[in-house]
Amino acid sequence: MQELIKLDFVDLAIAVGLMAIAIGLSAWEKLGLELNLALATGRTILQLLVLGYILDFILALDNAWAVLALLVIMLTITAIVARNRISQKIPHVLPLVWGAILISTALTVFYTNFLIIQPDRWYEPQYIIPLAGIVLGNATNAAAIAGDRLVSTINSSHLEIETHLSLGATPEQAVSQYRKDAIKAGLIPTLNQMILIGMVAIPGITTGQLLAGVKPLDAVSYEILIIFMVAFANLLTTLLVTKGLCRQFFNSAAQLVR
């Protein structure tokens, strides 16, 4: 199989032409997306270049503490993003989301590392950083979707919840259906991806490995592993986040906090 064709700065500059055309199309159709597309293009270039240099440094350093430090930074950023999409008014959302994503990602990655991939070292940067990154990104989206759905539903259903409480229901029982609906909403993108994967389009991870010269069956094997990791981590994250959020809506007397 042919080696990966490397792209230089000229190639990347030509690639930017695609976004220039997109901005032109937006202007032509008067969509008003020109600034958004331009800012998104700039951020994409800057963030990925910075990521590339950071990963190059971490891989060259080959140190467990450096790997852990990078993972903690990634975790914190994703938790902040998820918190902002859920609510900044509810107390303790950030540590709740941070802890939920930490637990789900750690369990998923360590399970994969120790039982499936089994690298020579548990912190092997080549494996743990990209796998953790994929899980973190997907868990963030799942947490944000489920959390936002739960918060908005509870805020608009105070009367119904208080009716359940007055009839003797516990706080958990009063919001049980809302929590289940929120968890399902958080998992819809993952389930849709699992249903359509390999049928409609070649997944991004598989595409990247094919471009790098990996054999198709090897690439597909890793895609199977990754999609199962994402599904498990997303479910666990939404379970923990929604459980914690439900508790934030009730005081010690089991009364709904407005």
Coordinates of N, CA and C in Angstrom, one line a residue, residues 31-204:
L31 N -26.7 34.5 3.3 CA -27.0 33.7 4.5 C -26.5 34.4 5.8
G32 N -25.6 35.3 5.7 CA -25.0 36.0 6.9 C -24.1 35.1 7.7
L33 N -23.5 34.1 7.1 CA -22.6 33.2 7.8 C -21.2 33.5 7.5
E34 N -20.9 34.5 6.8 CA -19.5 34.8 6.4 C -18.6 34.9 7.6
L35 N -19.0 35.7 8.6 CA -18.1 35.9 9.7 C -17.9 34.7 10.5
N36 N -19.0 33.9 10.7 CA -19.0 32.7 11.4 C -18.0 31.7 10.8
L37 N -18.2 31.6 9.4 CA -17.3 30.7 8.7 C -15.8 31.1 8.8
A38 N -15.6 32.4 8.7 CA -14.2 32.9 8.7 C -13.6 32.6 10.1
L39 N -14.4 32.9 11.2 CA -13.9 32.7 12.5 C -13.6 31.2 12.8
A40 N -14.6 30.4 12.3 CA -14.4 28.9 12.5 C -13.2 28.4 11.7
T41 N -13.0 28.9 10.5 CA -11.8 28.5 9.8 C -10.5 28.9 10.5
G42 N -10.4 30.1 11.0 CA -9.3 30.6 11.7 C -9.0 29.7 13.0
R43 N -10.1 29.5 13.7 CA -10.0 28.7 15.0 C -9.5 27.3 14.7
T44 N -10.1 26.7 13.6 CA -9.7 25.3 13.3 C -8.2 25.2 13.0
I45 N -7.8 26.2 12.2 CA -6.3 26.1 11.8 C -5.5 26.3 13.0
L46 N -5.8 27.3 13.8 CA -5.0 27.7 15.0 C -5.0 26.5 16.0
Q47 N -6.2 26.0 16.3 CA -6.3 25.0 17.4 C -5.6 23.7 16.9
L48 N -5.8 23.3 15.7 CA -5.2 22.0 15.3 C -3.7 22.1 15.1
L49 N -3.2 23.3 14.7 CA -1.7 23.5 14.7 C -1.1 23.4 16.1
V50 N -1.8 24.1 17.0 CA -1.3 24.1 18.4 C -1.4 22.6 18.9
L51 N -2.5 21.9 18.6 CA -2.6 20.5 19.1 C -1.5 19.7 18.5
G52 N -1.2 19.9 17.2 CA -0.2 19.1 16.5 C 1.2 19.3 17.2
Y53 N 1.6 20.6 17.5 CA 2.8 20.8 18.2 C 2.8 20.2 19.6
I54 N 1.7 20.3 20.3 CA 1.6 19.8 21.7 C 1.8 18.3 21.7
L55 N 1.1 17.6 20.8 CA 1.2 16.2 20.7 C 2.6 15.7 20.3
D56 N 3.2 16.5 19.4 CA 4.5 16.2 18.9 C 5.5 16.2 20.1
F57 N 5.3 17.2 21.0 CA 6.1 17.4 22.2 C 5.9 16.3 23.2
I58 N 4.6 16.0 23.4 CA 4.2 14.9 24.4 C 4.8 13.6 23.9
L59 N 4.6 13.3 22.7 CA 5.0 12.0 22.1 C 6.6 11.9 22.2
A60 N 7.3 13.0 22.0 CA 8.7 13.0 22.0 C 9.2 12.9 23.5
L61 N 8.4 13.5 24.4 CA 8.8 13.5 25.8 C 8.6 12.1 26.4
D62 N 7.5 11.5 26.0 CA 7.3 10.1 26.4 C 7.3 9.9 27.9
N63 N 6.5 10.8 28.6 CA 6.5 10.8 30.1 C 5.1 10.6 30.6
A64 N 4.9 9.7 31.6 CA 3.6 9.5 32.1 C 2.9 10.7 32.7
W65 N 3.7 11.5 33.4 CA 3.1 12.7 34.1 C 2.7 13.7 33.0
A66 N 3.4 13.8 31.9 CA 3.1 14.8 30.8 C 1.8 14.3 30.2
V67 N 1.7 13.0 30.0 CA 0.4 12.5 29.4 C -0.8 12.7 30.3
L68 N -0.6 12.5 31.6 CA -1.7 12.7 32.5 C -2.1 14.2 32.6
A69 N -1.1 15.1 32.5 CA -1.3 16.5 32.6 C -2.1 16.9 31.4
L70 N -1.8 16.4 30.2 CA -2.5 16.8 29.0 C -4.0 16.3 29.1
L71 N -4.1 15.1 29.6 CA -5.5 14.5 29.7 C -6.3 15.3 30.7
V72 N -5.7 15.8 31.8 CA -6.5 16.6 32.7 C -6.9 17.9 32.1
I73 N -6.0 18.5 31.3 CA -6.4 19.8 30.6 C -7.5 19.5 29.7
M74 N -7.4 18.4 28.9 CA -8.5 18.1 27.9 C -9.8 17.9 28.7
L75 N -9.8 17.2 29.8 CA -10.9 16.9 30.6 C -11.6 18.1 31.1
T76 N -10.8 19.1 31.6 CA -11.3 20.3 32.2 C -11.9 21.2 31.1
I77 N -11.3 21.2 29.9 CA -11.9 22.0 28.8 C -13.3 21.4 28.4
T78 N -13.3 20.1 28.3 CA -14.6 19.5 27.8 C -15.6 19.7 28.9
A79 N -15.3 19.6 30.2 CA -16.2 19.8 31.3 C -16.8 21.2 31.3
I80 N -15.9 22.2 31.0 CA -16.4 23.6 31.0 C -17.4 23.8 29.8
V81 N -17.0 23.2 28.7 CA -17.9 23.3 27.5 C -19.3 22.7 27.8
A82 N -19.3 21.5 28.4 CA -20.5 20.8 28.7 C -21.3 21.7 29.7
R83 N -20.6 22.2 30.8 CA -21.3 23.0 31.8 C -22.0 24.2 31.2
N84 N -21.3 24.9 30.3 CA -21.8 26.1 29.6 C -23.1 25.8 28.8
R85 N -23.1 24.6 28.2 CA -24.3 24.2 27.4 C -25.4 23.7 28.3
I86 N -25.2 23.3 29.5 CA -26.2 22.8 30.4 C -26.9 24.0 31.1
S87 N -26.1 24.6 32.0 CA -26.6 25.8 32.7 C -25.4 26.3 33.6
Q88 N -25.3 27.6 33.7 CA -24.3 28.2 34.6 C -25.0 28.7 35.8
K89 N -26.3 28.6 35.9 CA -27.1 29.1 37.1 C -27.2 28.0 38.2
I90 N -27.2 26.7 37.8 CA -27.3 25.7 38.8 C -25.9 25.5 39.5
P91 N -25.9 25.5 40.8 CA -24.6 25.3 41.5 C -24.0 23.9 41.3
H92 N -22.7 23.9 41.3 CA -21.9 22.7 41.3 C -22.0 21.9 40.0
V93 N -22.5 22.5 39.0 CA -22.6 21.7 37.7 C -21.2 21.4 37.1
L94 N -20.2 22.3 37.2 CA -18.9 22.0 36.7 C -18.2 20.9 37.4
P95 N -18.1 20.8 38.7 CA -17.5 19.6 39.3 C -18.3 18.3 39.0
L96 N -19.6 18.5 38.9 CA -20.5 17.3 38.6 C -20.1 16.7 37.2
V97 N -20.1 17.6 36.2 CA -19.8 17.2 34.9 C -18.4 16.7 34.8
W98 N -17.4 17.4 35.4 CA -16.0 17.0 35.4 C -15.8 15.6 36.0
G99 N -16.5 15.4 37.1 CA -16.4 14.0 37.7 C -17.0 13.0 36.9
A100 N -18.2 13.2 36.3 CA -18.9 12.2 35.5 C -18.1 11.8 34.3
I101 N -17.5 12.8 33.6 CA -16.7 12.6 32.4 C -15.4 11.9 32.8
L102 N -14.8 12.3 33.9 CA -13.6 11.6 34.4 C -13.9 10.1 34.6
I103 N -14.9 9.8 35.4 CA -15.2 8.4 35.7 C -15.4 7.6 34.4
S104 N -16.3 8.1 33.6 CA -16.7 7.3 32.4 C -15.5 7.2 31.4
T105 N -14.7 8.2 31.3 CA -13.5 8.1 30.4 C -12.4 7.2 30.9
A106 N -12.2 7.4 32.2 CA -11.1 6.6 32.9 C -11.5 5.1 32.8
L107 N -12.7 4.7 33.1 CA -13.1 3.3 33.1 C -13.1 2.8 31.7
T108 N -13.5 3.6 30.7 CA -13.5 3.1 29.3 C -12.1 2.9 28.8
V109 N -11.3 3.9 29.0 CA -9.9 3.8 28.5 C -9.1 2.8 29.1
F110 N -9.2 2.7 30.5 CA -8.4 1.7 31.2 C -8.9 0.2 30.8
Y111 N -10.2 0.1 30.7 CA -10.7 -1.2 30.3 C -10.1 -1.6 28.9
T112 N -10.1 -0.6 28.0 CA -9.6 -0.9 26.6 C -8.1 -1.2 26.7
N113 N -7.4 -0.4 27.4 CA -5.9 -0.5 27.4 C -5.5 -1.8 28.1
F114 N -6.1 -2.2 29.2 CA -5.6 -3.3 29.9 C -6.1 -4.7 29.4
L115 N -7.4 -4.7 28.9 CA -8.0 -5.9 28.4 C -7.9 -6.2 26.9
I116 N -7.8 -5.1 26.1 CA -7.9 -5.3 24.7 C -6.6 -4.9 24.0
I117 N -6.2 -3.7 24.0 CA -5.0 -3.3 23.3 C -3.7 -3.8 24.0
Q118 N -3.7 -3.7 25.3 CA -2.5 -4.2 26.1 C -1.2 -3.7 25.6
P119 N -1.0 -2.4 25.6 CA 0.4 -1.9 25.2 C 1.4 -2.2 26.3
D120 N 2.7 -2.0 26.0 CA 3.7 -2.3 26.9 C 3.6 -1.4 28.2
R121 N 3.2 -0.2 28.0 CA 3.1 0.7 29.1 C 1.6 1.3 29.2
W122 N 1.1 1.4 30.3 CA -0.3 1.8 30.4 C -0.5 3.2 29.9
Y123 N 0.5 4.1 29.9 CA 0.3 5.5 29.5 C 0.9 5.7 28.1
E124 N 1.0 4.6 27.3 CA 1.5 4.7 25.9 C 0.8 5.9 25.2
P125 N 1.5 7.0 24.9 CA 0.8 8.2 24.3 C 0.2 7.9 23.0
Q126 N 0.7 7.0 22.2 CA 0.2 6.7 20.9 C -1.2 6.1 21.0
Y127 N -1.6 5.5 22.1 CA -2.9 4.9 22.2 C -3.8 5.7 23.2
I128 N -3.3 6.1 24.3 CA -4.1 6.6 25.4 C -4.6 8.0 25.0
I129 N -3.8 8.8 24.4 CA -4.2 10.2 24.1 C -5.3 10.3 23.0
P130 N -5.1 9.6 21.9 CA -6.2 9.7 20.9 C -7.5 9.0 21.3
L131 N -7.4 7.8 22.0 CA -8.6 7.1 22.5 C -9.3 8.0 23.6
A132 N -8.5 8.6 24.5 CA -9.2 9.4 25.5 C -9.8 10.6 24.9
G133 N -9.1 11.2 23.9 CA -9.7 12.4 23.2 C -11.0 12.1 22.5
I134 N -11.1 10.9 21.9 CA -12.4 10.6 21.2 C -13.5 10.4 22.2
V135 N -13.2 9.7 23.3 CA -14.2 9.4 24.4 C -14.6 10.8 25.0
L136 N -13.6 11.6 25.3 CA -13.9 12.9 26.0 C -14.8 13.7 25.1
G137 N -14.5 13.8 23.8 CA -15.3 14.7 22.9 C -16.8 14.2 22.8
N138 N -16.9 12.9 22.7 CA -18.3 12.3 22.6 C -19.0 12.4 23.9
A139 N -18.3 12.1 25.0 CA -19.0 12.2 26.3 C -19.4 13.6 26.6
T140 N -18.7 14.6 26.2 CA -19.1 16.0 26.4 C -20.4 16.3 25.7
N141 N -20.5 15.9 24.4 CA -21.7 16.1 23.7 C -22.9 15.4 24.3
A142 N -22.7 14.2 24.8 CA -23.8 13.4 25.4 C -24.2 14.1 26.7
A143 N -23.2 14.5 27.5 CA -23.5 15.1 28.8 C -24.3 16.4 28.5
A144 N -23.9 17.2 27.6 CA -24.5 18.5 27.3 C -25.9 18.3 26.8
I145 N -26.1 17.4 25.9 CA -27.5 17.1 25.4 C -28.4 16.6 26.5
A146 N -28.0 15.6 27.2 CA -28.8 15.1 28.3 C -29.1 16.1 29.4
G147 N -28.0 16.8 29.8 CA -28.1 17.8 30.9 C -29.0 18.9 30.5
D148 N -28.9 19.4 29.3 CA -29.7 20.5 28.8 C -31.2 20.1 28.7
R149 N -31.4 18.9 28.2 CA -32.8 18.4 28.1 C -33.4 18.2 29.5
L150 N -32.7 17.7 30.4 CA -33.2 17.5 31.8 C -33.5 18.8 32.5
V151 N -32.6 19.7 32.4 CA -32.8 21.0 33.1 C -34.0 21.8 32.5
S152 N -34.1 21.8 31.2 CA -35.2 22.6 30.5 C -36.5 21.9 30.8
T153 N -36.5 20.6 30.9 CA -37.8 19.9 31.1 C -38.2 20.1 32.6
I154 N -37.3 20.0 33.5 CA -37.7 20.2 34.9 C -38.1 21.6 35.2
N155 N -37.4 22.6 34.6 CA -37.8 24.0 34.7 C -39.2 24.3 34.2
S156 N -39.6 23.5 33.2 CA -41.0 23.8 32.6 C -42.0 22.9 33.2
S157 N -41.7 22.1 34.2 CA -42.6 21.1 34.7 C -42.8 21.1 36.2
H158 N -42.6 22.3 36.8 CA -42.6 22.4 38.3 C -44.0 22.0 38.8
L159 N -45.1 22.4 38.2 CA -46.4 22.0 38.7 C -46.6 20.5 38.7
E160 N -46.2 19.9 37.7 CA -46.4 18.4 37.6 C -45.5 17.7 38.6
I161 N -44.3 18.2 38.8 CA -43.4 17.6 39.8 C -43.9 17.8 41.2
E162 N -44.4 19.0 41.5 CA -44.9 19.2 42.8 C -46.2 18.4 43.1
T163 N -46.9 18.2 42.1 CA -48.1 17.3 42.2 C -47.7 15.9 42.6
H164 N -46.7 15.4 41.9 CA -46.2 14.0 42.3 C -45.7 14.0 43.7
L165 N -44.9 15.1 44.1 CA -44.4 15.1 45.5 C -45.5 15.1 46.5
S166 N -46.6 15.9 46.2 CA -47.7 16.0 47.2 C -48.4 14.7 47.3
L167 N -48.3 13.9 46.3 CA -49.0 12.6 46.4 C -48.1 11.5 47.0
G168 N -47.0 11.9 47.5 CA -46.1 11.0 48.2 C -44.9 10.4 47.4
A169 N -44.7 10.9 46.2 CA -43.6 10.4 45.4 C -42.3 11.0 46.0
T170 N -41.2 10.2 45.9 CA -39.9 10.8 46.2 C -39.4 11.7 45.1
P171 N -38.4 12.5 45.4 CA -37.8 13.3 44.3 C -37.4 12.5 43.1
E172 N -36.7 11.3 43.4 CA -36.3 10.5 42.3 C -37.4 10.0 41.4
Q173 N -38.6 9.6 42.1 CA -39.7 9.1 41.4 C -40.4 10.3 40.6
A174 N -40.4 11.4 41.1 CA -41.1 12.6 40.5 C -40.4 13.0 39.2
V175 N -39.1 12.8 39.1 CA -38.4 13.2 37.9 C -37.8 12.0 37.1
S176 N -38.3 10.8 37.5 CA -37.7 9.6 36.8 C -37.9 9.6 35.3
Q177 N -39.1 9.9 34.9 CA -39.3 9.9 33.4 C -38.6 11.0 32.7
Y178 N -38.4 12.2 33.3 CA -37.7 13.2 32.7 C -36.2 12.8 32.5
R179 N -35.7 12.1 33.6 CA -34.3 11.7 33.5 C -34.1 10.6 32.4
K180 N -35.0 9.7 32.3 CA -34.9 8.7 31.3 C -35.0 9.3 29.9
D181 N -35.9 10.3 29.7 CA -36.0 11.0 28.4 C -34.7 11.7 28.1
A182 N -34.1 12.3 29.1 CA -32.8 13.1 28.9 C -31.7 12.1 28.5
I183 N -31.6 11.0 29.2 CA -30.6 10.0 28.8 C -30.7 9.5 27.4
K184 N -32.0 9.2 27.0 CA -32.2 8.8 25.7 C -31.8 9.8 24.6
A185 N -32.1 11.1 25.0 CA -31.8 12.2 24.0 C -30.3 12.3 23.9
G186 N -29.5 12.1 25.0 CA -28.1 12.2 25.0 C -27.5 11.1 24.1
L187 N -28.2 9.9 24.1 CA -27.6 8.8 23.3 C -28.1 8.7 21.9
I188 N -29.0 9.5 21.5 CA -29.6 9.4 20.1 C -28.5 9.6 19.1
P189 N -27.6 10.6 19.2 CA -26.5 10.7 18.1 C -25.6 9.5 18.1
T190 N -25.3 8.9 19.2 CA -24.5 7.7 19.2 C -25.2 6.5 18.6
L191 N -26.4 6.3 19.0 CA -27.2 5.2 18.4 C -27.4 5.3 16.9
N192 N -27.6 6.6 16.5 CA -27.8 6.8 15.0 C -26.5 6.5 14.3
Q193 N -25.4 6.9 14.9 CA -24.1 6.6 14.3 C -23.8 5.1 14.2
M194 N -24.2 4.4 15.3 CA -23.9 2.9 15.2 C -24.8 2.2 14.2
I195 N -26.0 2.8 14.0 CA -26.9 2.2 13.0 C -26.4 2.4 11.6
L196 N -25.9 3.6 11.3 CA -25.5 4.0 10.0 C -24.1 3.7 9.6
I197 N -23.3 3.4 10.7 CA -21.8 3.4 10.4 C -21.5 2.3 9.4
G198 N -20.6 2.7 8.5 CA -20.2 1.7 7.4 C -21.2 1.5 6.3
M199 N -22.4 2.1 6.4 CA -23.4 1.9 5.4 C -23.5 3.2 4.5
V200 N -23.5 4.3 5.2 CA -23.7 5.6 4.5 C -22.3 6.3 4.2
A201 N -21.4 6.2 5.1 CA -20.1 6.9 4.9 C -19.0 6.1 5.7
I202 N -17.8 6.3 5.3 CA -16.7 5.7 6.0 C -16.4 6.6 7.2
P203 N -16.3 6.0 8.4 CA -16.1 6.9 9.6 C -14.8 7.6 9.6
G204 N -14.7 8.7 10.4 CA -13.5 9.5 10.3 C -12.2 8.7 10.8

